[in-house]
PDB file of C-alpha atoms in Angstrom:
ATOM      1  CA  UNK A   4      75.688 178.795 112.454  1.00 52.00           C
ATOM      2  CA  UNK A   5      74.078 175.480 111.265  1.00 71.00           C
ATOM      3  CA  UNK A   6      74.285 172.688 113.996  1.00 89.00           C
ATOM      4  CA  UNK A   7      74.094 169.898 111.407  1.00 94.00           C
ATOM      5  CA  UNK A   8      77.393 168.075 110.569  1.00 94.00           C
ATOM      6  CA  UNK A   9      78.088 164.853 108.633  1.00 95.00           C
ATOM      7  CA  UNK A  10      78.018 161.577 110.221  1.00 95.00           C
ATOM      8  CA  UNK A  11      79.920 158.230 109.018  1.00 93.00           C
ATOM      9  CA  UNK A  12      80.062 157.770 105.364  1.00 95.00           C
ATOM     10  CA  UNK A  13      80.496 155.886 102.366  1.00 96.00           C
ATOM     11  CA  UNK A  14      80.135 155.706  98.375  1.00 98.00           C
ATOM     12  CA  UNK A  15      81.202 153.683  95.720  1.00 98.00           C
ATOM     13  CA  UNK A  16      79.593 151.703  92.924  1.00 98.00           C
ATOM     14  CA  UNK A  17      77.368 148.768  93.582  1.00 98.00           C
ATOM     15  CA  UNK A  18      76.839 145.162  91.660  1.00 98.00           C
ATOM     16  CA  UNK A  19      79.070 145.463  88.838  1.00 98.00           C
ATOM     17  CA  UNK A  20      78.881 142.234  87.198  1.00 97.00           C
ATOM     18  CA  UNK A  21      81.783 140.986  85.936  1.00 98.00           C
ATOM     19  CA  UNK A  22      82.723 137.573  84.457  1.00 97.00           C
ATOM     20  CA  UNK A  23      86.438 136.659  83.705  1.00 98.00           C
ATOM     21  CA  UNK A  24      87.097 133.759  80.984  1.00 97.00           C
ATOM     22  CA  UNK A  25      90.776 131.964  81.491  1.00 96.00           C
ATOM     23  CA  UNK A  26      91.206 130.823  78.024  1.00 96.00           C
ATOM     24  CA  UNK A  27      94.806 129.966  77.771  1.00 95.00           C
ATOM     25  CA  UNK A  28      94.069 126.590  76.927  1.00 97.00           C
ATOM     26  CA  UNK A  29      91.353 124.922  75.238  1.00 97.00           C
ATOM     27  CA  UNK A  30      89.716 123.785  78.522  1.00 97.00           C
ATOM     28  CA  UNK A  31      88.191 126.971  79.543  1.00 98.00           C
ATOM     29  CA  UNK A  32      87.810 128.189  83.112  1.00 96.00           C
ATOM     30  CA  UNK A  33      85.154 130.772  84.530  1.00 96.00           C
ATOM     31  CA  UNK A  34      85.041 133.460  87.154  1.00 97.00           C
ATOM     32  CA  UNK A  35      81.613 135.135  87.741  1.00 97.00           C
ATOM     33  CA  UNK A  36      81.265 137.792  90.148  1.00 98.00           C
ATOM     34  CA  UNK A  37      78.856 140.494  91.680  1.00 98.00           C
ATOM     35  CA  UNK A  38      81.118 143.223  93.446  1.00 98.00           C
ATOM     36  CA  UNK A  39      80.262 146.258  95.015  1.00 98.00           C
ATOM     37  CA  UNK A  40      83.143 149.040  96.240  1.00 98.00           C
ATOM     38  CA  UNK A  41      82.792 151.338  98.805  1.00 98.00           C
ATOM     39  CA  UNK A  42      85.110 154.102  99.675  1.00 98.00           C
ATOM     40  CA  UNK A  43      85.268 155.628 103.411  1.00 97.00           C
ATOM     41  CA  UNK A  44      87.568 158.398 104.357  1.00 97.00           C
ATOM     42  CA  UNK A  45      87.703 162.352 103.982  1.00 96.00           C
ATOM     43  CA  UNK A  46      84.665 162.948 102.097  1.00 97.00           C
ATOM     44  CA  UNK A  47      83.191 166.093 104.227  1.00 96.00           C
ATOM     45  CA  UNK A  48      83.935 168.656 101.422  1.00 96.00           C
ATOM     46  CA  UNK A  49      81.964 166.445  98.897  1.00 97.00           C
ATOM     47  CA  UNK A  50      78.611 166.528 100.802  1.00 97.00           C
ATOM     48  CA  UNK A  51      79.175 169.867 102.834  1.00 95.00           C
ATOM     49  CA  UNK A  52      80.588 172.434 100.584  1.00 96.00           C
ATOM     50  CA  UNK A  53      80.030 170.135  96.801  1.00 97.00           C
ATOM     51  CA  UNK A  54      83.570 169.999  96.328  1.00 97.00           C
ATOM     52  CA  UNK A  55      84.382 166.857  94.575  1.00 98.00           C
ATOM     53  CA  UNK A  56      88.204 166.879  94.750  1.00 97.00           C
ATOM     54  CA  UNK A  57      88.164 164.414  97.170  1.00 96.00           C
ATOM     55  CA  UNK A  58      85.904 162.162  94.910  1.00 97.00           C
ATOM     56  CA  UNK A  59      87.040 159.248  92.997  1.00 97.00           C
ATOM     57  CA  UNK A  60      84.035 158.519  90.782  1.00 98.00           C
ATOM     58  CA  UNK A  61      81.833 155.726  91.173  1.00 98.00           C
ATOM     59  CA  UNK A  62      82.589 154.900  87.608  1.00 98.00           C
ATOM     60  CA  UNK A  63      86.180 154.724  88.002  1.00 98.00           C
ATOM     61  CA  UNK A  64      85.572 151.896  90.945  1.00 98.00           C
ATOM     62  CA  UNK A  65      83.620 150.151  88.473  1.00 98.00           C
ATOM     63  CA  UNK A  66      86.250 150.370  85.749  1.00 98.00           C
ATOM     64  CA  UNK A  67      88.813 149.529  88.448  1.00 98.00           C
ATOM     65  CA  UNK A  68      86.746 146.230  89.056  1.00 98.00           C
ATOM     66  CA  UNK A  69      87.345 145.158  85.213  1.00 98.00           C
ATOM     67  CA  UNK A  70      90.925 146.056  84.905  1.00 98.00           C
ATOM     68  CA  UNK A  71      91.864 144.129  88.244  1.00 98.00           C
ATOM     69  CA  UNK A  72      89.422 141.020  86.352  1.00 98.00           C
ATOM     70  CA  UNK A  73      91.914 141.173  83.612  1.00 97.00           C
ATOM     71  CA  UNK A  74      94.800 140.011  86.360  1.00 96.00           C
ATOM     72  CA  UNK A  75      92.653 136.902  86.876  1.00 96.00           C
ATOM     73  CA  UNK A  76      90.178 136.049  89.463  1.00 97.00           C
ATOM     74  CA  UNK A  77      91.625 133.256  92.277  1.00 97.00           C
ATOM     75  CA  UNK A  78      89.124 133.669  94.550  1.00 98.00           C
ATOM     76  CA  UNK A  79      86.474 136.657  95.693  1.00 98.00           C
ATOM     77  CA  UNK A  80      88.478 136.803  98.598  1.00 98.00           C
ATOM     78  CA  UNK A  81      92.183 137.551  96.836  1.00 98.00           C
ATOM     79  CA  UNK A  82      89.897 139.915  94.334  1.00 98.00           C
ATOM     80  CA  UNK A  83      88.668 141.988  97.134  1.00 98.00           C
ATOM     81  CA  UNK A  84      91.857 142.199  98.907  1.00 98.00           C
ATOM     82  CA  UNK A  85      93.874 143.046  95.805  1.00 98.00           C
ATOM     83  CA  UNK A  86      90.757 146.216  95.341  1.00 98.00           C
ATOM     84  CA  UNK A  87      91.319 146.749  98.793  1.00 98.00           C
ATOM     85  CA  UNK A  88      94.795 147.416  98.396  1.00 98.00           C
ATOM     86  CA  UNK A  89      94.804 149.406  95.330  1.00 98.00           C
ATOM     87  CA  UNK A  90      92.178 152.192  96.656  1.00 98.00           C
ATOM     88  CA  UNK A  91      93.560 152.588 100.164  1.00 97.00           C
ATOM     89  CA  UNK A  92      97.195 153.054  98.873  1.00 96.00           C
ATOM     90  CA  UNK A  93      96.163 155.457  96.181  1.00 94.00           C
ATOM     91  CA  UNK A  94      94.883 158.501  97.622  1.00 96.00           C
ATOM     92  CA  UNK A  95      95.499 159.607 101.145  1.00 95.00           C
ATOM     93  CA  UNK A  96      92.218 160.752 101.808  1.00 96.00           C
ATOM     94  CA  UNK A  97      90.785 157.328 101.198  1.00 98.00           C
ATOM     95  CA  UNK A  98      91.525 155.426 104.692  1.00 96.00           C
ATOM     96  CA  UNK A  99      89.353 152.657 104.534  1.00 96.00           C
ATOM     97  CA  UNK A 100      86.326 150.796 102.714  1.00 97.00           C
ATOM     98  CA  UNK A 101      84.448 147.762 102.320  1.00 97.00           C
ATOM     99  CA  UNK A 102      84.432 145.582  99.098  1.00 98.00           C
ATOM    100  CA  UNK A 103      81.867 142.734  98.662  1.00 98.00           C
ATOM    101  CA  UNK A 104      81.213 139.917  96.058  1.00 98.00           C
ATOM    102  CA  UNK A 105      78.991 137.213  95.500  1.00 98.00           C
ATOM    103  CA  UNK A 106      80.265 134.537  93.493  1.00 98.00           C
ATOM    104  CA  UNK A 107      77.870 132.215  90.795  1.00 96.00           C
ATOM    105  CA  UNK A 108      79.151 128.868  90.218  1.00 95.00           C
ATOM    106  CA  UNK A 109      79.349 127.402  86.966  1.00 95.00           C
ATOM    107  CA  UNK A 110      79.595 123.240  86.239  1.00 96.00           C
ATOM    108  CA  UNK A 111      80.403 121.880  83.121  1.00 97.00           C
ATOM    109  CA  UNK A 112      78.023 120.489  80.661  1.00 96.00           C
ATOM    110  CA  UNK A 113      78.324 116.707  80.282  1.00 96.00           C
ATOM    111  CA  UNK A 114      78.623 115.466  76.799  1.00 96.00           C
ATOM    112  CA  UNK A 115      78.531 111.832  76.017  1.00 97.00           C
ATOM    113  CA  UNK A 116      79.423 111.281  79.715  1.00 97.00           C
ATOM    114  CA  UNK A 117      82.475 113.580  79.492  1.00 97.00           C
ATOM    115  CA  UNK A 118      82.728 117.326  80.976  1.00 97.00           C
ATOM    116  CA  UNK A 119      82.867 119.624  78.100  1.00 97.00           C
ATOM    117  CA  UNK A 120      85.828 122.433  77.757  1.00 97.00           C
ATOM    118  CA  UNK A 121      83.905 125.455  77.224  1.00 97.00           C
ATOM    119  CA  UNK A 122      79.938 125.055  77.650  1.00 97.00           C
ATOM    120  CA  UNK A 123      78.422 125.047  81.360  1.00 96.00           C
ATOM    121  CA  UNK A 124      75.539 125.090  83.091  1.00 96.00           C
ATOM    122  CA  UNK A 125      74.599 127.470  85.984  1.00 93.00           C
ATOM    123  CA  UNK A 126      74.807 125.564  89.466  1.00 87.00           C
ATOM    124  CA  UNK A 127      71.641 125.347  90.983  1.00 85.00           C
ATOM    125  CA  UNK A 128      72.811 125.480  94.967  1.00 89.00           C
ATOM    126  CA  UNK A 129      74.324 127.988  97.024  1.00 96.00           C
ATOM    127  CA  UNK A 130      75.800 131.225  96.041  1.00 97.00           C
ATOM    128  CA  UNK A 131      79.446 131.917  98.012  1.00 98.00           C
ATOM    129  CA  UNK A 132      79.885 135.113  99.532  1.00 98.00           C
ATOM    130  CA  UNK A 133      83.007 137.613 100.245  1.00 98.00           C
ATOM    131  CA  UNK A 134      83.538 140.839 102.357  1.00 98.00           C
ATOM    132  CA  UNK A 135      86.694 142.800 102.737  1.00 98.00           C
ATOM    133  CA  UNK A 136      86.502 145.790 105.171  1.00 97.00           C
ATOM    134  CA  UNK A 137      89.777 148.196 105.054  1.00 96.00           C
ATOM    135  CA  UNK A 138      90.584 150.247 107.947  1.00 94.00           C
ATOM    136  CA  UNK A 139      94.268 151.950 107.413  1.00 93.00           C
ATOM    137  CA  UNK A 140      96.587 148.767 106.787  1.00 94.00           C
ATOM    138  CA  UNK A 141      94.000 146.537 108.398  1.00 95.00           C
ATOM    139  CA  UNK A 142      91.865 143.808 106.585  1.00 97.00           C
ATOM    140  CA  UNK A 143      88.848 141.967 107.798  1.00 97.00           C
ATOM    141  CA  UNK A 144      88.011 138.934 105.658  1.00 98.00           C
ATOM    142  CA  UNK A 145      84.352 137.607 106.268  1.00 98.00           C
ATOM    143  CA  UNK A 146      83.352 134.845 103.905  1.00 98.00           C
ATOM    144  CA  UNK A 147      80.133 133.176 103.475  1.00 98.00           C
ATOM    145  CA  UNK A 148      77.122 131.626 101.909  1.00 98.00           C
ATOM    146  CA  UNK A 149      73.735 131.917 100.829  1.00 97.00           C
ATOM    147  CA  UNK A 150      70.506 130.069  99.663  1.00 97.00           C
ATOM    148  CA  UNK A 151      72.103 126.651 100.903  1.00 96.00           C
ATOM    149  CA  UNK A 152      68.572 124.657 101.006  1.00 97.00           C
ATOM    150  CA  UNK A 153      68.887 121.759 103.170  1.00 97.00           C
ATOM    151  CA  UNK A 154      66.168 119.422 104.117  1.00 97.00           C
ATOM    152  CA  UNK A 155      66.226 115.967 106.538  1.00 96.00           C
ATOM    153  CA  UNK A 156      63.071 113.780 106.241  1.00 97.00           C
ATOM    154  CA  UNK A 157      63.286 112.784 109.720  1.00 97.00           C
ATOM    155  CA  UNK A 158      65.661 113.200 112.742  1.00 97.00           C
ATOM    156  CA  UNK A 159      63.837 116.089 114.000  1.00 97.00           C
ATOM    157  CA  UNK A 160      61.598 117.020 116.539  1.00 97.00           C
ATOM    158  CA  UNK A 161      59.672 119.709 118.548  1.00 97.00           C
ATOM    159  CA  UNK A 162      58.432 119.318 122.091  1.00 97.00           C
ATOM    160  CA  UNK A 163      58.256 120.631 125.291  1.00 97.00           C
ATOM    161  CA  UNK A 164      58.063 124.379 124.570  1.00 97.00           C
ATOM    162  CA  UNK A 165      56.100 126.933 126.268  1.00 97.00           C
ATOM    163  CA  UNK A 166      52.525 127.321 125.540  1.00 97.00           C
ATOM    164  CA  UNK A 167      50.011 129.835 126.279  1.00 96.00           C
ATOM    165  CA  UNK A 168      46.321 130.547 125.175  1.00 97.00           C
ATOM    166  CA  UNK A 169      47.314 131.837 121.723  1.00 96.00           C
ATOM    167  CA  UNK A 170      49.501 128.441 121.239  1.00 96.00           C
ATOM    168  CA  UNK A 171      47.804 125.890 118.845  1.00 95.00           C
ATOM    169  CA  UNK A 172      51.062 124.537 117.182  1.00 94.00           C
ATOM    170  CA  UNK A 173      51.009 120.268 118.102  1.00 94.00           C
ATOM    171  CA  UNK A 174      54.219 118.907 119.336  1.00 95.00           C
ATOM    172  CA  UNK A 175      55.954 116.725 116.764  1.00 95.00           C
ATOM    173  CA  UNK A 176      58.272 114.028 117.660  1.00 96.00           C
ATOM    174  CA  UNK A 177      58.738 113.239 113.897  1.00 96.00           C
ATOM    175  CA  UNK A 178      59.054 116.311 111.383  1.00 96.00           C
ATOM    176  CA  UNK A 179      60.350 117.281 108.652  1.00 97.00           C
ATOM    177  CA  UNK A 180      63.101 120.090 109.432  1.00 96.00           C
ATOM    178  CA  UNK A 181      64.376 122.371 106.492  1.00 97.00           C
ATOM    179  CA  UNK A 182      65.870 125.753 105.896  1.00 97.00           C
ATOM    180  CA  UNK A 183      67.817 128.090 103.565  1.00 97.00           C
ATOM    181  CA  UNK A 184      71.268 128.501 105.403  1.00 98.00           C
ATOM    182  CA  UNK A 185      72.665 132.159 105.192  1.00 98.00           C
ATOM    183  CA  UNK A 186      75.869 132.380 106.706  1.00 98.00           C
ATOM    184  CA  UNK A 187      79.006 134.152 107.103  1.00 98.00           C
ATOM    185  CA  UNK A 188      82.269 133.649 109.020  1.00 98.00           C
ATOM    186  CA  UNK A 189      84.924 136.077 110.003  1.00 98.00           C
ATOM    187  CA  UNK A 190      88.578 135.128 109.870  1.00 98.00           C
ATOM    188  CA  UNK A 191      91.271 136.235 112.284  1.00 97.00           C
ATOM    189  CA  UNK A 192      93.796 136.145 109.362  1.00 97.00           C
ATOM    190  CA  UNK A 193      94.426 137.066 105.717  1.00 98.00           C
ATOM    191  CA  UNK A 194      96.854 133.627 105.648  1.00 98.00           C
ATOM    192  CA  UNK A 195      94.031 131.273 104.438  1.00 98.00           C
ATOM    193  CA  UNK A 196      93.760 129.021 101.434  1.00 98.00           C
ATOM    194  CA  UNK A 197      90.128 130.800 100.578  1.00 98.00           C
ATOM    195  CA  UNK A 198      88.883 128.344  98.243  1.00 98.00           C
ATOM    196  CA  UNK A 199      89.830 125.172  99.986  1.00 98.00           C
ATOM    197  CA  UNK A 200      88.351 126.671 103.118  1.00 98.00           C
ATOM    198  CA  UNK A 201      85.130 127.627 101.587  1.00 98.00           C
ATOM    199  CA  UNK A 202      84.837 124.237 100.443  1.00 97.00           C
ATOM    200  CA  UNK A 203      85.374 122.775 103.664  1.00 98.00           C
ATOM    201  CA  UNK A 204      83.630 125.291 105.668  1.00 98.00           C
ATOM    202  CA  UNK A 205      80.435 124.121 103.546  1.00 97.00           C
ATOM    203  CA  UNK A 206      81.054 120.758 103.943  1.00 97.00           C
ATOM    204  CA  UNK A 207      80.978 121.149 107.643  1.00 97.00           C
ATOM    205  CA  UNK A 208      78.134 122.975 107.748  1.00 97.00           C
ATOM    206  CA  UNK A 209      76.011 120.446 105.686  1.00 97.00           C
ATOM    207  CA  UNK A 210      77.462 117.358 108.241  1.00 97.00           C
ATOM    208  CA  UNK A 211      76.668 119.702 110.980  1.00 97.00           C
ATOM    209  CA  UNK A 212      73.195 119.951 109.725  1.00 97.00           C
ATOM    210  CA  UNK A 213      72.576 116.395 108.900  1.00 97.00           C
ATOM    211  CA  UNK A 214      74.547 113.893 111.798  1.00 95.00           C
ATOM    212  CA  UNK A 215      72.504 114.551 114.766  1.00 92.00           C
ATOM    213  CA  UNK A 216      68.857 114.273 116.104  1.00 96.00           C
ATOM    214  CA  UNK A 217      67.671 117.721 115.803  1.00 97.00           C
ATOM    215  CA  UNK A 218      65.167 119.213 118.903  1.00 97.00           C
ATOM    216  CA  UNK A 219      65.032 122.831 117.170  1.00 97.00           C
ATOM    217  CA  UNK A 220      66.523 124.697 114.205  1.00 98.00           C
ATOM    218  CA  UNK A 221      68.259 126.773 117.066  1.00 98.00           C
ATOM    219  CA  UNK A 222      70.117 123.600 118.255  1.00 98.00           C
ATOM    220  CA  UNK A 223      71.117 122.549 114.938  1.00 98.00           C
ATOM    221  CA  UNK A 224      72.341 125.973 113.811  1.00 98.00           C
ATOM    222  CA  UNK A 225      74.714 125.982 116.877  1.00 98.00           C
ATOM    223  CA  UNK A 226      75.984 122.529 116.311  1.00 98.00           C
ATOM    224  CA  UNK A 227      76.802 123.722 112.779  1.00 98.00           C
ATOM    225  CA  UNK A 228      78.607 126.700 113.823  1.00 98.00           C
ATOM    226  CA  UNK A 229      80.482 124.456 116.947  1.00 98.00           C
ATOM    227  CA  UNK A 230      81.515 122.452 114.070  1.00 98.00           C
ATOM    228  CA  UNK A 231      83.406 124.697 111.860  1.00 98.00           C
ATOM    229  CA  UNK A 232      85.007 126.308 114.771  1.00 98.00           C
ATOM    230  CA  UNK A 233      86.537 123.333 115.978  1.00 98.00           C
ATOM    231  CA  UNK A 234      87.652 122.598 112.786  1.00 98.00           C
ATOM    232  CA  UNK A 235      88.979 126.506 111.706  1.00 98.00           C
ATOM    233  CA  UNK A 236      91.355 128.264 114.203  1.00 97.00           C
ATOM    234  CA  UNK A 237      91.354 130.699 111.598  1.00 98.00           C
ATOM    235  CA  UNK A 238      87.707 131.538 111.966  1.00 98.00           C
ATOM    236  CA  UNK A 239      86.896 133.603 115.151  1.00 98.00           C
ATOM    237  CA  UNK A 240      83.105 133.728 114.252  1.00 97.00           C
ATOM    238  CA  UNK A 241      79.564 132.537 112.062  1.00 98.00           C
ATOM    239  CA  UNK A 242      76.622 134.311 111.955  1.00 97.00           C
ATOM    240  CA  UNK A 243      73.628 132.169 110.645  1.00 98.00           C
ATOM    241  CA  UNK A 244      70.022 133.515 109.331  1.00 98.00           C
ATOM    242  CA  UNK A 245      67.835 130.087 108.781  1.00 97.00           C
ATOM    243  CA  UNK A 246      64.329 130.473 108.166  1.00 97.00           C
ATOM    244  CA  UNK A 247      62.276 127.785 109.127  1.00 96.00           C
ATOM    245  CA  UNK A 248      60.960 126.158 106.083  1.00 96.00           C
ATOM    246  CA  UNK A 249      57.636 124.712 107.706  1.00 95.00           C
ATOM    247  CA  UNK A 250      56.314 121.599 105.985  1.00 96.00           C
ATOM    248  CA  UNK A 251      52.761 120.464 107.373  1.00 94.00           C
ATOM    249  CA  UNK A 252      51.197 116.951 107.350  1.00 95.00           C
ATOM    250  CA  UNK A 253      48.200 117.246 105.076  1.00 96.00           C
ATOM    251  CA  UNK A 254      44.896 115.775 106.617  1.00 96.00           C
ATOM    252  CA  UNK A 255      43.895 113.063 103.888  1.00 97.00           C
ATOM    253  CA  UNK A 256      40.789 112.007 106.028  1.00 97.00           C
ATOM    254  CA  UNK A 257      38.369 113.555 104.136  1.00 97.00           C
ATOM    255  CA  UNK A 258      39.545 111.337 101.102  1.00 97.00           C
ATOM    256  CA  UNK A 259      39.430 108.343 103.135  1.00 97.00           C
ATOM    257  CA  UNK A 260      42.964 107.883 103.182  1.00 97.00           C
ATOM    258  CA  UNK A 261      45.538 107.845 105.897  1.00 97.00           C
ATOM    259  CA  UNK A 262      48.766 109.943 105.887  1.00 97.00           C
ATOM    260  CA  UNK A 263      51.531 108.353 108.198  1.00 95.00           C
ATOM    261  CA  UNK A 264      53.616 111.516 107.656  1.00 94.00           C
ATOM    262  CA  UNK A 265      54.378 110.985 103.891  1.00 96.00           C
ATOM    263  CA  UNK A 266      52.314 113.969 102.557  1.00 96.00           C
ATOM    264  CA  UNK A 267      53.039 117.508 103.242  1.00 96.00           C
ATOM    265  CA  UNK A 268      52.207 120.913 102.666  1.00 96.00           C
ATOM    266  CA  UNK A 269      55.405 122.934 102.357  1.00 97.00           C
ATOM    267  CA  UNK A 270      54.106 126.609 103.078  1.00 94.00           C
ATOM    268  CA  UNK A 271      56.456 129.543 102.079  1.00 90.00           C
ATOM    269  CA  UNK A 272      55.059 131.992 104.638  1.00 93.00           C
ATOM    270  CA  UNK A 273      54.879 132.978 107.233  1.00 95.00           C
ATOM    271  CA  UNK A 274      58.053 131.127 108.531  1.00 96.00           C
ATOM    272  CA  UNK A 275      60.047 131.131 111.600  1.00 96.00           C
ATOM    273  CA  UNK A 276      63.256 132.891 111.201  1.00 97.00           C
ATOM    274  CA  UNK A 277      66.262 131.884 113.304  1.00 97.00           C
ATOM    275  CA  UNK A 278      69.625 134.257 113.650  1.00 97.00           C
ATOM    276  CA  UNK A 279      72.335 133.679 115.907  1.00 97.00           C
ATOM    277  CA  UNK A 280      76.055 134.448 116.222  1.00 97.00           C
ATOM    278  CA  UNK A 281      78.486 131.594 117.291  1.00 97.00           C
ATOM    279  CA  UNK A 282      81.822 132.809 118.505  1.00 97.00           C
ATOM    280  CA  UNK A 283      84.929 131.157 120.130  1.00 95.00           C
ATOM    281  CA  UNK A 284      85.395 131.699 123.277  1.00 94.00           C
ATOM    282  CA  UNK A 285      87.714 134.876 124.261  1.00 91.00           C
ATOM    283  CA  UNK A 286      87.593 136.086 120.747  1.00 91.00           C
ATOM    284  CA  UNK A 287      88.113 139.815 120.228  1.00 87.00           C
ATOM    285  CA  UNK A 288      84.518 140.179 118.549  1.00 88.00           C
ATOM    286  CA  UNK A 289      84.779 142.840 115.667  1.00 90.00           C
ATOM    287  CA  UNK A 290      81.257 144.632 115.553  1.00 90.00           C
ATOM    288  CA  UNK A 291      82.747 146.988 112.940  1.00 88.00           C
ATOM    289  CA  UNK A 292      83.600 144.988 110.304  1.00 92.00           C
ATOM    290  CA  UNK A 293      80.300 143.930 110.505  1.00 94.00           C
ATOM    291  CA  UNK A 294      78.731 147.310 109.360  1.00 89.00           C
ATOM    292  CA  UNK A 295      76.633 147.228 106.025  1.00 87.00           C
ATOM    293  CA  UNK A 296      75.941 143.386 106.344  1.00 90.00           C
ATOM    294  CA  UNK A 297      72.082 143.336 106.886  1.00 85.00           C
ATOM    295  CA  UNK A 298      69.837 139.885 108.150  1.00 85.00           C
ATOM    296  CA  UNK A 299      72.675 138.935 110.408  1.00 89.00           C
ATOM    297  CA  UNK A 300      72.342 139.658 114.186  1.00 83.00           C
TER     298      UNK A 300
END
């Protein structure tokens, strides 16, 4: 008798690129998503015996994404919640799943100073993210963003750290602080204005980065999370992954030039990588909801 058994599993269609153009008027709107659908449930026979009776094809999941896009995409969170309800209510052997999306933003092209009705340029800032985890009738929503590149040219220092025989980094009382913010935040409810909340969280993260003097990227990260949690009781925790994009002062003395903190070498690697969770005191943490989300501690 075999002593090998099937562990936890999920399956679906990854990275379905769907663009929905809202063209009811001459002024068009674009929703551009990259959607992943993964189902969880009773799939043991599919794996162990090859019986596909409980296997909804991944191609069907892809087609469902396109069909749901026809109804409209108000926000990535609303769209994923609709997919979760559809898949968990349609088959009794699907009891949950994980649905994820990235949203790409398009800005209107300006023509003679006016926004064009149907011509767009891809926004070069951050990418919005969303995850919906379904477990029976329960829904957990995790909003987020990545590639939000920020920099402050002063108002940052790094001193007083531990030093040993391998330490060569000089202390800095005035340095550039730069990072690419990747953040995810878990909601404790689905009664949320998703688009307005996303805009608010992004603005608060930027304010938290900019407004206070930084003694370390860790301190700045915590201040960013604290600012969001103080403003949004519907959010219980945030997870951050933030590389320290180092800028080193270039020695111009060989050329007979002074460099009073004006010319820097921007190093792309290696880099410090700061990751942390900031959560509300007393909040019930939900580690299961974070399964499958890599790059965050």
